PDB file of C-alpha atoms in Angstrom:
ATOM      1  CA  UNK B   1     -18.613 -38.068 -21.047  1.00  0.00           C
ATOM      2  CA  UNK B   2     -18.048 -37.188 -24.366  1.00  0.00           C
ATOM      3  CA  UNK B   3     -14.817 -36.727 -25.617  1.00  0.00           C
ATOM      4  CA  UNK B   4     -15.300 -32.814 -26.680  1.00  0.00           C
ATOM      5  CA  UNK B   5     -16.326 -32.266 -22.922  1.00  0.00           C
ATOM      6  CA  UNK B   6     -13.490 -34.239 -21.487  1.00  0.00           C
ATOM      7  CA  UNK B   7     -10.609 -32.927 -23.598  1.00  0.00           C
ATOM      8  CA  UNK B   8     -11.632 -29.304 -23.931  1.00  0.00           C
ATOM      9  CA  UNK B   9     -14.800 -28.132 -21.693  1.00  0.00           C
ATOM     10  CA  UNK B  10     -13.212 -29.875 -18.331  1.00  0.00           C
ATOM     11  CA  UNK B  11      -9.671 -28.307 -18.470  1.00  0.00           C
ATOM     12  CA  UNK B  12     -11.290 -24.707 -19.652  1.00  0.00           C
ATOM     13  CA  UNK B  13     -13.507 -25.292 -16.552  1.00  0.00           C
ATOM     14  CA  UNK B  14     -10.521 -26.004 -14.401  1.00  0.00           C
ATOM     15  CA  UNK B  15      -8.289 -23.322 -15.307  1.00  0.00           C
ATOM     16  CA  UNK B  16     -11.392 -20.719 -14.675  1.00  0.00           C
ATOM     17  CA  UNK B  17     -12.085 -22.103 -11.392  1.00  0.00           C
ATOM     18  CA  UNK B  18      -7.967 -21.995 -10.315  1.00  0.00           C
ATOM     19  CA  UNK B  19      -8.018 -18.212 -12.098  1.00  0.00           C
ATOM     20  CA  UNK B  20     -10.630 -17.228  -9.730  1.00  0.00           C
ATOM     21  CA  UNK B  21      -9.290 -18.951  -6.219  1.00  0.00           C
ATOM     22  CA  UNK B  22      -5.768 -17.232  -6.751  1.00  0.00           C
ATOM     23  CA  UNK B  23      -7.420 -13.900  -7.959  1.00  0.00           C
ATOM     24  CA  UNK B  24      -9.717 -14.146  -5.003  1.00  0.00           C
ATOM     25  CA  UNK B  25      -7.890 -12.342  -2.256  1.00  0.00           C
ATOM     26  CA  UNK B  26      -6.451  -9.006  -4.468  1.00  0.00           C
ATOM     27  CA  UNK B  27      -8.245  -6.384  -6.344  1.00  0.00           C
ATOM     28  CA  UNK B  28      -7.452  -3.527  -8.438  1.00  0.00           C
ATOM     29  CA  UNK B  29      -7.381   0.547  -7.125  1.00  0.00           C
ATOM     30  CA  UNK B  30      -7.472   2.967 -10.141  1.00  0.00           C
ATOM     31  CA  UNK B  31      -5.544   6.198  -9.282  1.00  0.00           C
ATOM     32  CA  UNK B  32      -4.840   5.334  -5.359  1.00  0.00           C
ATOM     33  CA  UNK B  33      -3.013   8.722  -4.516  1.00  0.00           C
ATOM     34  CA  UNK B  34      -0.388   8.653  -1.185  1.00  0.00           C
ATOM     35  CA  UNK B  35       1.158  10.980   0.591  1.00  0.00           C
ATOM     36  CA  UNK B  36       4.068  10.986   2.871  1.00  0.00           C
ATOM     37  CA  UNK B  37       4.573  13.878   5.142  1.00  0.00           C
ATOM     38  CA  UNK B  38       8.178  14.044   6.981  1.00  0.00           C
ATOM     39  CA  UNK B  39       7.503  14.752  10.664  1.00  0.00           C
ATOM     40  CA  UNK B  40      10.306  13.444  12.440  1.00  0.00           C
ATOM     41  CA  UNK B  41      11.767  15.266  15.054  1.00  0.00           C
ATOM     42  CA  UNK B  42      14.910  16.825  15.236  1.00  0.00           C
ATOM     43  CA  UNK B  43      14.983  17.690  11.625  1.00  0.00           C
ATOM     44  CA  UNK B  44      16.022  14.582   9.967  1.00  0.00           C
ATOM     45  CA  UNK B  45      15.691  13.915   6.655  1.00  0.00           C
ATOM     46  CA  UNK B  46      13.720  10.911   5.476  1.00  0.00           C
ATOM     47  CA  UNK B  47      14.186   8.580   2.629  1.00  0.00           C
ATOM     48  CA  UNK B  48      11.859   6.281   1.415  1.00  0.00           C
ATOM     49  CA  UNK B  49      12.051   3.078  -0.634  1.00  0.00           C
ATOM     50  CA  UNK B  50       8.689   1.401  -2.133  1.00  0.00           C
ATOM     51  CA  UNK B  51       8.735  -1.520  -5.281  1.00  0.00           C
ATOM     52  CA  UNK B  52       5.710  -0.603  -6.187  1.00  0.00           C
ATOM     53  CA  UNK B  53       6.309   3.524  -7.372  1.00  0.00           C
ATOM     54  CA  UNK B  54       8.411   4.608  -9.975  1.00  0.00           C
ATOM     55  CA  UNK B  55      11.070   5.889  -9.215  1.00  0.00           C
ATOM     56  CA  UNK B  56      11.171   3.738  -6.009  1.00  0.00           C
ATOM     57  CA  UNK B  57      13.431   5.716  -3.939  1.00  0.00           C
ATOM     58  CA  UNK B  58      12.503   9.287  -2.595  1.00  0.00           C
ATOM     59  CA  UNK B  59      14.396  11.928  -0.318  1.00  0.00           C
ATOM     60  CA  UNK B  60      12.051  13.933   2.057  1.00  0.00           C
ATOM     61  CA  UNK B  61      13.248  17.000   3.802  1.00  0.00           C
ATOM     62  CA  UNK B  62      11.630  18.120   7.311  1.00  0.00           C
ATOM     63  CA  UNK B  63       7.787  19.148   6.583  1.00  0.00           C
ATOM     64  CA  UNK B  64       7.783  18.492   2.829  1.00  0.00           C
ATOM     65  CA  UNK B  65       5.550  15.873   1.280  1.00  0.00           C
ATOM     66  CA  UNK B  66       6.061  13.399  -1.383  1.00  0.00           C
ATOM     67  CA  UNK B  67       3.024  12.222  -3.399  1.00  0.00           C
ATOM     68  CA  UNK B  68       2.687   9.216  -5.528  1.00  0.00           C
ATOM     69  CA  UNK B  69      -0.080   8.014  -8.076  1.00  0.00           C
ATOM     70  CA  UNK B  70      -0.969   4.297  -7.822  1.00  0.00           C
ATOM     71  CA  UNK B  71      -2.711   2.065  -9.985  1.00  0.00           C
ATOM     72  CA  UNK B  72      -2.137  -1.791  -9.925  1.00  0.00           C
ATOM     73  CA  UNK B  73      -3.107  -4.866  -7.558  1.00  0.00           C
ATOM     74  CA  UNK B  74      -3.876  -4.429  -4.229  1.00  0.00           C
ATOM     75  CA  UNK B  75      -4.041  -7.423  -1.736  1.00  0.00           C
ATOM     76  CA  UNK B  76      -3.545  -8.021   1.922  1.00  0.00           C
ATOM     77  CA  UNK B  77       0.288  -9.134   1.372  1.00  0.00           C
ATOM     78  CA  UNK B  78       1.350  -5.395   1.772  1.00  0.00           C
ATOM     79  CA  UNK B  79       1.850  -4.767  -2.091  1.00  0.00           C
ATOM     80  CA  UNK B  80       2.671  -0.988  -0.585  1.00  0.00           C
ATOM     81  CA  UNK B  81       5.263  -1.995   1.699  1.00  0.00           C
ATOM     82  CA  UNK B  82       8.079   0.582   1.772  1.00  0.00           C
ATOM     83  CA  UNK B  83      10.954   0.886   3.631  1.00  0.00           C
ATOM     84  CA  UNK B  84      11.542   4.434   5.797  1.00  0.00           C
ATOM     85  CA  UNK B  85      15.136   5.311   6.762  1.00  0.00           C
ATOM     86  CA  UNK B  86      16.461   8.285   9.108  1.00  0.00           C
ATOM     87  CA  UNK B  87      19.877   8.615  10.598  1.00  0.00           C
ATOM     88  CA  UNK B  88      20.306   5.214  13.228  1.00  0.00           C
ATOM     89  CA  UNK B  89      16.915   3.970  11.991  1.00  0.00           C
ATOM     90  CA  UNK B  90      15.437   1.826   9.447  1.00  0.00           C
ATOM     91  CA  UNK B  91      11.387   0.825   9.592  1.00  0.00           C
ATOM     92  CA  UNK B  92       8.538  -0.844   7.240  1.00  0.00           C
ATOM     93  CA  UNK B  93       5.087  -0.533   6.880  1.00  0.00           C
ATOM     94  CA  UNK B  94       2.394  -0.950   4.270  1.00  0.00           C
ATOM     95  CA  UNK B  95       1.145   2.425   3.157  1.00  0.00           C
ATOM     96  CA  UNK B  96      -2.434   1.003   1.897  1.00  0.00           C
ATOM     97  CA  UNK B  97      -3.802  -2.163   3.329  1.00  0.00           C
ATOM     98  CA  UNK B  98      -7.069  -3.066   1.654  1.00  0.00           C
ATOM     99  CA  UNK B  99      -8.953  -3.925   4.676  1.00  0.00           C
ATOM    100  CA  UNK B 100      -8.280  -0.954   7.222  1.00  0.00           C
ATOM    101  CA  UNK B 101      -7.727   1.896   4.073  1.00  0.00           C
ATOM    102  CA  UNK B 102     -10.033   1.132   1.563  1.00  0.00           C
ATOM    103  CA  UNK B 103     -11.924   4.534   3.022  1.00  0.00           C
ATOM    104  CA  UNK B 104      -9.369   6.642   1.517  1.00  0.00           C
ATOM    105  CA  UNK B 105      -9.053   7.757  -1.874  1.00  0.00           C
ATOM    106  CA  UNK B 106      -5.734  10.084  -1.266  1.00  0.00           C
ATOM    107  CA  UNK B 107      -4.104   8.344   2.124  1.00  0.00           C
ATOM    108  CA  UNK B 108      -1.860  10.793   3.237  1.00  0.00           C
ATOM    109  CA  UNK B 109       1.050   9.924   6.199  1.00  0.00           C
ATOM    110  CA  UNK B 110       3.056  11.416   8.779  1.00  0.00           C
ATOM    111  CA  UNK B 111       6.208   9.602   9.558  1.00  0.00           C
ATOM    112  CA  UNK B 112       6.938   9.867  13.187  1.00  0.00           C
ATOM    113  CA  UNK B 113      10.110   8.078  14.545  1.00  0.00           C
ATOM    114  CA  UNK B 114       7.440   6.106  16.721  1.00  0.00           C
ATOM    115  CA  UNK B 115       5.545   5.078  14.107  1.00  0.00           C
ATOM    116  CA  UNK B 116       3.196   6.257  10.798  1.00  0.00           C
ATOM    117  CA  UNK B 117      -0.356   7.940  11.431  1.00  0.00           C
ATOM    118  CA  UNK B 118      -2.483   8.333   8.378  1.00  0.00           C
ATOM    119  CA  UNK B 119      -4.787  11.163   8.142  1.00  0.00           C
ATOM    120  CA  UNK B 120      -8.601   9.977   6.581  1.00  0.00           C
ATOM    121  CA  UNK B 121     -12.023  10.938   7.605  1.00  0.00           C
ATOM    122  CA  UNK B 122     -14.659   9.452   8.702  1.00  0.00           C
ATOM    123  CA  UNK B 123     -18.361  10.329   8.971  1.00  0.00           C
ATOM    124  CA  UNK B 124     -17.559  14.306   7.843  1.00  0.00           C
ATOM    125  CA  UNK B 125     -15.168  13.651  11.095  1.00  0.00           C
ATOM    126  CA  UNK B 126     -11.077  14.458  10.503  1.00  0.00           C
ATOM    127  CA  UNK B 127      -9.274  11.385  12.343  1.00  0.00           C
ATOM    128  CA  UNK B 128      -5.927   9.569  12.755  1.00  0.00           C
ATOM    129  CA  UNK B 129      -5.193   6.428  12.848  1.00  0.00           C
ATOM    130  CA  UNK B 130      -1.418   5.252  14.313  1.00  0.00           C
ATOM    131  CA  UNK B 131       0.467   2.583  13.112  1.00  0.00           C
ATOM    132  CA  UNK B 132       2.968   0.935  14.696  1.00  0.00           C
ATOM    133  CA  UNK B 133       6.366  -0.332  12.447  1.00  0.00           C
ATOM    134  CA  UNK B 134       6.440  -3.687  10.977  1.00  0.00           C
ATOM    135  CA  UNK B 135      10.374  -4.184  11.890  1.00  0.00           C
TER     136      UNK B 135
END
């Protein structure tokens, strides 16, 4: 082997095939809009805290929506994990998993106190699809 290969090609070679292995389970959405609808019973307002939007904190009142805009890396670690608070409650979950939402373009939510349900269709077909909490 010469010494050019050894020195140079071999550790490019490397660092490409590392690059790719650690790349390999997250992509990239462009424009990934959410929407959070508060529908919790008994009139309760809902905050919501999420790393990944700017700002990361968010006040809903009873039936109003918040939107958010997302554009970044997406992988199956929960990257849109946020946390939902109500008065004696406190709850995660991820609002866009890459393997049960890459069907939606705008995912928009209803926070229940039982859980999330995220409206999407499928097949020309309005559905819902219920979540359970994380915590």
């Amino acid at each position: 082997m010469s010494s050019f290969t050894r020195n140079v090609l071999m550790p490019l070679v490397l660092v490409g095939v590392f690059s790719s292995a650690s790349n390999a389970s997250q992509s990239f959405v462009n424009d990934l809009l959410v929407e959070v609808t508060n529908s919790l019973d008994g009139n309760l307002n809902l905050t919501i805290v999420c790393q990944n939007f700017r700002p990361g904190r968010f006040n809903i009142q009873p039936g109003k929506i918040q939107q958010w805009l997302y554009s970044g890396p997406i992988s199956p670690v929960f990257p849109l994990n946020c946390n939902f608070r109500w008065p004696g409650a406190s709850h995660y979950s991820n609002l866009y998993n890459p393997n049960l939402d890459s069907d939606c373009e705008l995912c928009h939510w209803y926070i229940h106190q039982n859980g999330p349900c995220r409206k999407h269709v499928i097949g020309g077909k309005l559905q819902y699809r219920f979540s359970r909490w994380a915590s």
